[in-house]
mmCIF file of C-alpha atoms and ligand atoms in Angstrom:
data_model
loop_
_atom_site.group_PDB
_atom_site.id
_atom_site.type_symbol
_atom_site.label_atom_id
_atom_site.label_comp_id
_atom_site.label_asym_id
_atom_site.label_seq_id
_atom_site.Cartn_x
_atom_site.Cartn_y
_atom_site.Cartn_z
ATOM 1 C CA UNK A 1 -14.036 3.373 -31.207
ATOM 2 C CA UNK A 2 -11.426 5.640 -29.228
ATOM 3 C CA UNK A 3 -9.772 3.737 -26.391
ATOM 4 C CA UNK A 4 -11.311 5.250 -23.372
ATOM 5 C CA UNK A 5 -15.232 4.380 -25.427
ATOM 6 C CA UNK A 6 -13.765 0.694 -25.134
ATOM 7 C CA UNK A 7 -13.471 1.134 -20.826
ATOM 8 C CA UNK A 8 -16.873 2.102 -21.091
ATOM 9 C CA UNK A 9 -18.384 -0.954 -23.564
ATOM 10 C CA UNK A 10 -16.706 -3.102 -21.194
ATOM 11 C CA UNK A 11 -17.860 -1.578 -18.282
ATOM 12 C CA UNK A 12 -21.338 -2.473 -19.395
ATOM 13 C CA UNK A 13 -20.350 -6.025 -20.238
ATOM 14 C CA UNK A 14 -18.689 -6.209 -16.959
ATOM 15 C CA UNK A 15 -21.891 -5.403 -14.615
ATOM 16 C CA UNK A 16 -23.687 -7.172 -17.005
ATOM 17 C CA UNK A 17 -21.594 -10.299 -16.259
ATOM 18 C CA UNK A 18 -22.142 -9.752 -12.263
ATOM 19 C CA UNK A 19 -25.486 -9.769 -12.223
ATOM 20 C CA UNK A 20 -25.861 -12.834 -14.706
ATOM 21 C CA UNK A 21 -23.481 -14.392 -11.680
ATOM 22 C CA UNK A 22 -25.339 -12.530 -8.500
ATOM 23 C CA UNK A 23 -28.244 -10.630 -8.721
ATOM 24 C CA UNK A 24 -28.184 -8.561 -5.753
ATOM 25 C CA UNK A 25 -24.610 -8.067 -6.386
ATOM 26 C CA UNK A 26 -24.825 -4.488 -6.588
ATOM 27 C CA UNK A 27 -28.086 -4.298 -4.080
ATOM 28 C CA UNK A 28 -25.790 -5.121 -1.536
ATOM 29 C CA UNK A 29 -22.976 -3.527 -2.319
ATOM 30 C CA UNK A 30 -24.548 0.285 -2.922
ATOM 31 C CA UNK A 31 -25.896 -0.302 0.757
ATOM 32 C CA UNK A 32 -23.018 -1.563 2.927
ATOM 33 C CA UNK A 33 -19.386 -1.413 2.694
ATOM 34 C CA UNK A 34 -17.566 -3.993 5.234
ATOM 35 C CA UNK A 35 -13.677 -4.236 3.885
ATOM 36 C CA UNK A 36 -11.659 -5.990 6.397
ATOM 37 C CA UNK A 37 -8.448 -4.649 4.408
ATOM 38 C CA UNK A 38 -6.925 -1.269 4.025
ATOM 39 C CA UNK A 39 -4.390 -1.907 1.043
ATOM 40 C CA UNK A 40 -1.625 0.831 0.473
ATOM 41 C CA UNK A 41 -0.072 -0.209 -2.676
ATOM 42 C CA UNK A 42 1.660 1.518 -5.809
ATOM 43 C CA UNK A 43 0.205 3.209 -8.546
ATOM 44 C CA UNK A 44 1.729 0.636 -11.198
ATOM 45 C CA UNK A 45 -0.594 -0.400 -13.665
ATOM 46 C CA UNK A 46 0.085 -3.765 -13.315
ATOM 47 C CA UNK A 47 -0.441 -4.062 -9.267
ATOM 48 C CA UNK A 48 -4.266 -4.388 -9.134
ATOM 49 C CA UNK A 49 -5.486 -5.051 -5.416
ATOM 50 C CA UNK A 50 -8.308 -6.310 -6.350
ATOM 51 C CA UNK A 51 -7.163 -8.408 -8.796
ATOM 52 C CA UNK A 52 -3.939 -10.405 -7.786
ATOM 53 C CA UNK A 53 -5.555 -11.126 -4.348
ATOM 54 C CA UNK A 54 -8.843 -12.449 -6.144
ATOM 55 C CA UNK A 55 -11.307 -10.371 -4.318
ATOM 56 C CA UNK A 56 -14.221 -8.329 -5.411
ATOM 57 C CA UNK A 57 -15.542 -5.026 -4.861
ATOM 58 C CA UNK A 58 -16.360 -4.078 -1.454
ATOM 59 C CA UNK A 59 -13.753 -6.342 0.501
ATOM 60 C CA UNK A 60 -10.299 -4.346 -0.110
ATOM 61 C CA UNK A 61 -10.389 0.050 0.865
ATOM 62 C CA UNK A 62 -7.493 0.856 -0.888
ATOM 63 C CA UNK A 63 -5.325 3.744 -1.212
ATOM 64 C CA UNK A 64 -2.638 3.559 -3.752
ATOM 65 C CA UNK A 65 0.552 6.547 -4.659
ATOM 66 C CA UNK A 66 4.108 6.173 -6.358
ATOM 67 C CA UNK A 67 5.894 3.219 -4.132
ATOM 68 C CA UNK A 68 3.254 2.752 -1.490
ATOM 69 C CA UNK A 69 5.036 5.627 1.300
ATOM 70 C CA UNK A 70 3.588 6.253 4.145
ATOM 71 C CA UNK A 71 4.126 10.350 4.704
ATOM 72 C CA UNK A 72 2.388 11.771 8.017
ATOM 73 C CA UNK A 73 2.463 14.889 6.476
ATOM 74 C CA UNK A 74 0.265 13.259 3.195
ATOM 75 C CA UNK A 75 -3.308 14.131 4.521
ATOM 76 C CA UNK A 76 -4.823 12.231 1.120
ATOM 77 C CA UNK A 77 -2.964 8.812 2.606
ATOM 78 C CA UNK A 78 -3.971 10.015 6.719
ATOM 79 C CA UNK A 79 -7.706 10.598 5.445
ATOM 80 C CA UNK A 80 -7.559 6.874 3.982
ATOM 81 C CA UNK A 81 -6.132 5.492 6.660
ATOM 82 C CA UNK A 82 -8.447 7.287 9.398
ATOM 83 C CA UNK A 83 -11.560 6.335 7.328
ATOM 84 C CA UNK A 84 -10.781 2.635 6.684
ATOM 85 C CA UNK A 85 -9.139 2.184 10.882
ATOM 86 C CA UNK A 86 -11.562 4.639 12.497
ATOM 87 C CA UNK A 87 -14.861 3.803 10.787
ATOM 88 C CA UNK A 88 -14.389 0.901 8.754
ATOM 89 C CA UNK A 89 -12.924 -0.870 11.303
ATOM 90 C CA UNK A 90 -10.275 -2.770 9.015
ATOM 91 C CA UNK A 91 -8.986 -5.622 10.720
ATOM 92 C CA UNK A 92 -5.719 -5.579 8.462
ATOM 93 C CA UNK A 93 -3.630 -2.774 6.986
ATOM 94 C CA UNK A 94 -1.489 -3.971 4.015
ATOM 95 C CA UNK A 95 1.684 -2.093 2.644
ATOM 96 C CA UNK A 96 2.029 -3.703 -0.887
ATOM 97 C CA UNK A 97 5.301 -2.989 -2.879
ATOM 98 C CA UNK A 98 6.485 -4.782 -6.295
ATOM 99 C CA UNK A 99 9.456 -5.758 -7.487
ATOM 100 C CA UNK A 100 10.630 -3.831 -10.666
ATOM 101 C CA UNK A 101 9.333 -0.581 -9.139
ATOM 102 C CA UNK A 102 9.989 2.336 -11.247
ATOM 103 C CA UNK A 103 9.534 4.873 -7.861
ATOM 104 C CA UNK A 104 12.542 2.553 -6.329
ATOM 105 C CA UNK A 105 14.859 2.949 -9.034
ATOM 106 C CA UNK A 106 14.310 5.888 -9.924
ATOM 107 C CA UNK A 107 15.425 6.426 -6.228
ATOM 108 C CA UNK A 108 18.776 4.965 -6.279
ATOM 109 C CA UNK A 109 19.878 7.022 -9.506
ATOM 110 C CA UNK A 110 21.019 10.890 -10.042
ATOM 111 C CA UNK A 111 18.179 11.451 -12.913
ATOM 112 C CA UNK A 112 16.694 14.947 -12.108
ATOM 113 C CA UNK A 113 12.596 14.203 -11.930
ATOM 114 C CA UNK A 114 12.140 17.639 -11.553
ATOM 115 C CA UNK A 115 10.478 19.260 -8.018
ATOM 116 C CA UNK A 116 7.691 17.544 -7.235
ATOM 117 C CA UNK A 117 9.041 13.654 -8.111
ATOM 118 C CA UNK A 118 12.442 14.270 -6.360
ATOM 119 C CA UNK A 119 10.801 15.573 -3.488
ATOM 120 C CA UNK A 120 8.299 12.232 -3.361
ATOM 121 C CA UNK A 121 11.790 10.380 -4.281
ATOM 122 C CA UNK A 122 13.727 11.208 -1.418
ATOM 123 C CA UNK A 123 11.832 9.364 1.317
ATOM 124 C CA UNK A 124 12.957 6.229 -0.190
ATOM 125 C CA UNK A 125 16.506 7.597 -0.697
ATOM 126 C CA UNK A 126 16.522 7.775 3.396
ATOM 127 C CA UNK A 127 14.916 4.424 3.563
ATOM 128 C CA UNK A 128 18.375 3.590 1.192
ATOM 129 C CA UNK A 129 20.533 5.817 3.956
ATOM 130 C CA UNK A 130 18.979 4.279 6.705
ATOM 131 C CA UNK A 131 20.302 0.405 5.321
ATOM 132 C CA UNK A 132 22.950 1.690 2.961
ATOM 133 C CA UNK A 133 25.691 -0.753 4.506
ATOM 134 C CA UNK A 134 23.591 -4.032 3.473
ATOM 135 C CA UNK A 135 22.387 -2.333 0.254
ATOM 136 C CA UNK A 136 25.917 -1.686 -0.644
ATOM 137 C CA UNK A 137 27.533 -4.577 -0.041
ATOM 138 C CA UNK A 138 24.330 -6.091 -2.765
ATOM 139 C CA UNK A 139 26.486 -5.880 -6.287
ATOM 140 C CA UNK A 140 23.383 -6.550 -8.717
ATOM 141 C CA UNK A 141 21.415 -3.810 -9.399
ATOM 142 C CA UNK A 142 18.260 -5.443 -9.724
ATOM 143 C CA UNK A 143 19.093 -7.776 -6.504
ATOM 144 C CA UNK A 144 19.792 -4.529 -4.856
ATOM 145 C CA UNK A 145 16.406 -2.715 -6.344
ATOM 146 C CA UNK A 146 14.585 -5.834 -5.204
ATOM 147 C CA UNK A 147 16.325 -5.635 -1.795
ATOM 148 C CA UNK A 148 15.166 -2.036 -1.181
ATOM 149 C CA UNK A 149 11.472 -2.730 -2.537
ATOM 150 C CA UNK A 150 11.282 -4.852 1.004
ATOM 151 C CA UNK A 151 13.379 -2.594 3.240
ATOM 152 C CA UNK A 152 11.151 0.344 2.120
ATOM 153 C CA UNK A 153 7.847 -1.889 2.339
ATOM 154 C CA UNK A 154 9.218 -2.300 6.111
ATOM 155 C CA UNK A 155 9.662 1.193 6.765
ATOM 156 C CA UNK A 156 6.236 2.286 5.895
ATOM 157 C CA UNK A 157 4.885 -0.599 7.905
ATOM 158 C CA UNK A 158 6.354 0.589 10.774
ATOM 159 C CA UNK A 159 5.535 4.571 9.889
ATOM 160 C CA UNK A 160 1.782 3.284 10.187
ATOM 161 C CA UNK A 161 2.334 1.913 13.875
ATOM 162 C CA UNK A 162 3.835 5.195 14.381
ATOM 163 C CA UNK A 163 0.553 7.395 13.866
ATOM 164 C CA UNK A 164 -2.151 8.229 16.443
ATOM 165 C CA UNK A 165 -4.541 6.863 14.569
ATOM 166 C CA UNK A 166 -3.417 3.222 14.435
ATOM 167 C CA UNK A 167 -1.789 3.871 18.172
ATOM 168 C CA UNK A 168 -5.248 4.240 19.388
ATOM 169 C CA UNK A 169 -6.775 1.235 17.650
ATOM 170 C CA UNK A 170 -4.749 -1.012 19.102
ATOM 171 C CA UNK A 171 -5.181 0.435 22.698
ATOM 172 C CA UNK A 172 -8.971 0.420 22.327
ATOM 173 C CA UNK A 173 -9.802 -2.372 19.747
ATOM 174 C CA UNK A 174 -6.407 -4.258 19.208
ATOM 175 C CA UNK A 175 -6.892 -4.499 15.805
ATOM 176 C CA UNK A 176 -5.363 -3.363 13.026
ATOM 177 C CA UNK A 177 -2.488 -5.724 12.350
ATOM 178 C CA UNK A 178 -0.174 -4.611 9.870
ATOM 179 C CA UNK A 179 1.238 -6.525 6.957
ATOM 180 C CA UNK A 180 4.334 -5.728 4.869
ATOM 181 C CA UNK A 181 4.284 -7.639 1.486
ATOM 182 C CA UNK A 182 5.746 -7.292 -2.148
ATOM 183 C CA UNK A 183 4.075 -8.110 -5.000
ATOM 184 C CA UNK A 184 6.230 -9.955 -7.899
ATOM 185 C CA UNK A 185 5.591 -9.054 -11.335
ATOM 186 C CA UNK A 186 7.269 -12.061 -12.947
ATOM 187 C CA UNK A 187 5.719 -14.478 -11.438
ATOM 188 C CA UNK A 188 2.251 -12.534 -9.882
ATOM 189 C CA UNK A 189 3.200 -14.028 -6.050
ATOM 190 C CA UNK A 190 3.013 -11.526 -3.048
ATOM 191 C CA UNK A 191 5.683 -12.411 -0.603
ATOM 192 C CA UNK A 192 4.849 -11.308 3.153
ATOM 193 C CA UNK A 193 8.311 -9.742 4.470
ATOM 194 C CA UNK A 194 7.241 -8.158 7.840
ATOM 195 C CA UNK A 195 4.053 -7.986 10.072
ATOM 196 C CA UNK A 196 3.439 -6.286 13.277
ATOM 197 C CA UNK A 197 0.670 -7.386 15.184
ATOM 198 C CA UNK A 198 -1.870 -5.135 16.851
ATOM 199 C CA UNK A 199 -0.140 -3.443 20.055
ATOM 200 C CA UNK A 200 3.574 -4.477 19.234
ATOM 201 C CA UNK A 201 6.138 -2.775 20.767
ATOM 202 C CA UNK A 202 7.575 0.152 19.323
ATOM 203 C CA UNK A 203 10.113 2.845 19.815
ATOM 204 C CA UNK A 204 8.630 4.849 22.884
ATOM 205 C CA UNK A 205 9.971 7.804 21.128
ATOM 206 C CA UNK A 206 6.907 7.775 18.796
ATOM 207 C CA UNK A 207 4.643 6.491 21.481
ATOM 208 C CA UNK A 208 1.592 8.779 21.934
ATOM 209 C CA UNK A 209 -0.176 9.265 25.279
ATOM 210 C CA UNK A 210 -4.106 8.354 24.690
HETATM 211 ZN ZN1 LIG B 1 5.808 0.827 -8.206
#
């Protein structure tokens, strides 16, 4: 059997398995979809949504690129996030980083990744610019690594409250809060490391009029 026929055997054993449990499981889920979570996490294999939070299908939208950034020129990520604020109604937007990210180290070295991954790369090298004095003074590499993982999981946080779209949700709805947390792949615990609550403060600089 070639390795992609085994995701499919499995597949069948998995549904299988769900209904055994639920029998309207699907029923219910191919007519309504109710997430109270938007989850922006990395593409790492081994950083499941679904899975290290222990929820099922239907109760986490998630949207998921090379170290969870948050780029308002990325209309893929806006799309998401308008979808899942707008008409899902999410009561929660989660930025989810990990500790051991290859995106983040990748960041803090010289290695050429060619066009396309050093232009990804370098918003996280500003997130690094923007904190380089408390990076700097970190001599462990990994420390340092883990260090930026949360400083950059902070930044995107706050690049969500800067967008019209969650703006105007918490004017009209207050609701989404937003969570910053990082995932650890030793150990499987997320660690929260920053929230902002629906309609906090932010630099009036990015405030829009709505
Ligand atoms: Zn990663």
């Amino acid at each position: 059997m070639k390795p992609y026929e085994v995701l499919l055997k499995d597949n069948k054993r998995w549904a299988a398995q769900k209904l055994a449990d639920d029998p309207d499981f699907f029923d219910r889920l191919a007519h309504l979809q109710t997430p109270e979570f938007l989850w922006i996490g990395c593409s790492d294999s081994r950083v499941p949504a679904n899975e290290i939070t222990g929820t099922d299908p239907g109760e986490i939208f998630v949207h998921r690129n090379v170290a969870n950034l948050v780029i308002h020129t990325d209309v893929n990520l806006l799309s998401v996030l308008e979808y899942a604020v707008t008409y899902l109604k999410v009561k929660h937007v989660i930025v989810c980083g990990h500790y051991g990210c290859g995106g983040i180290k990748a960041a803090m070295g010289k290695k050429d990744h060619k066009q396309v991954l050093n232009m990804w790369l370098r918003h996280i090298k500003d997130v690094y610019r923007h904190n380089r004095e408390e990076l700097n003074s970190i001599d462990d590499e990994e420390k340092k690594a883990d260090r930026l993982t949360e400083l950059n999981v902070i930044e995107q946080t706050q690049r969500l409250a800067k967008t019209s779209i969650i703006q105007k949700a918490w004017k009209s709805e207050q609701r989404p809060d937003l969570h910053g947390w990082v995932y650890g792949l030793k150990d499987g615990i997320i660690k929260p490391v920053y929230e902002m609550k629906a309609g906090s403060p932010i630099d009036p600089l990015y405030e829009f009029d709505l």
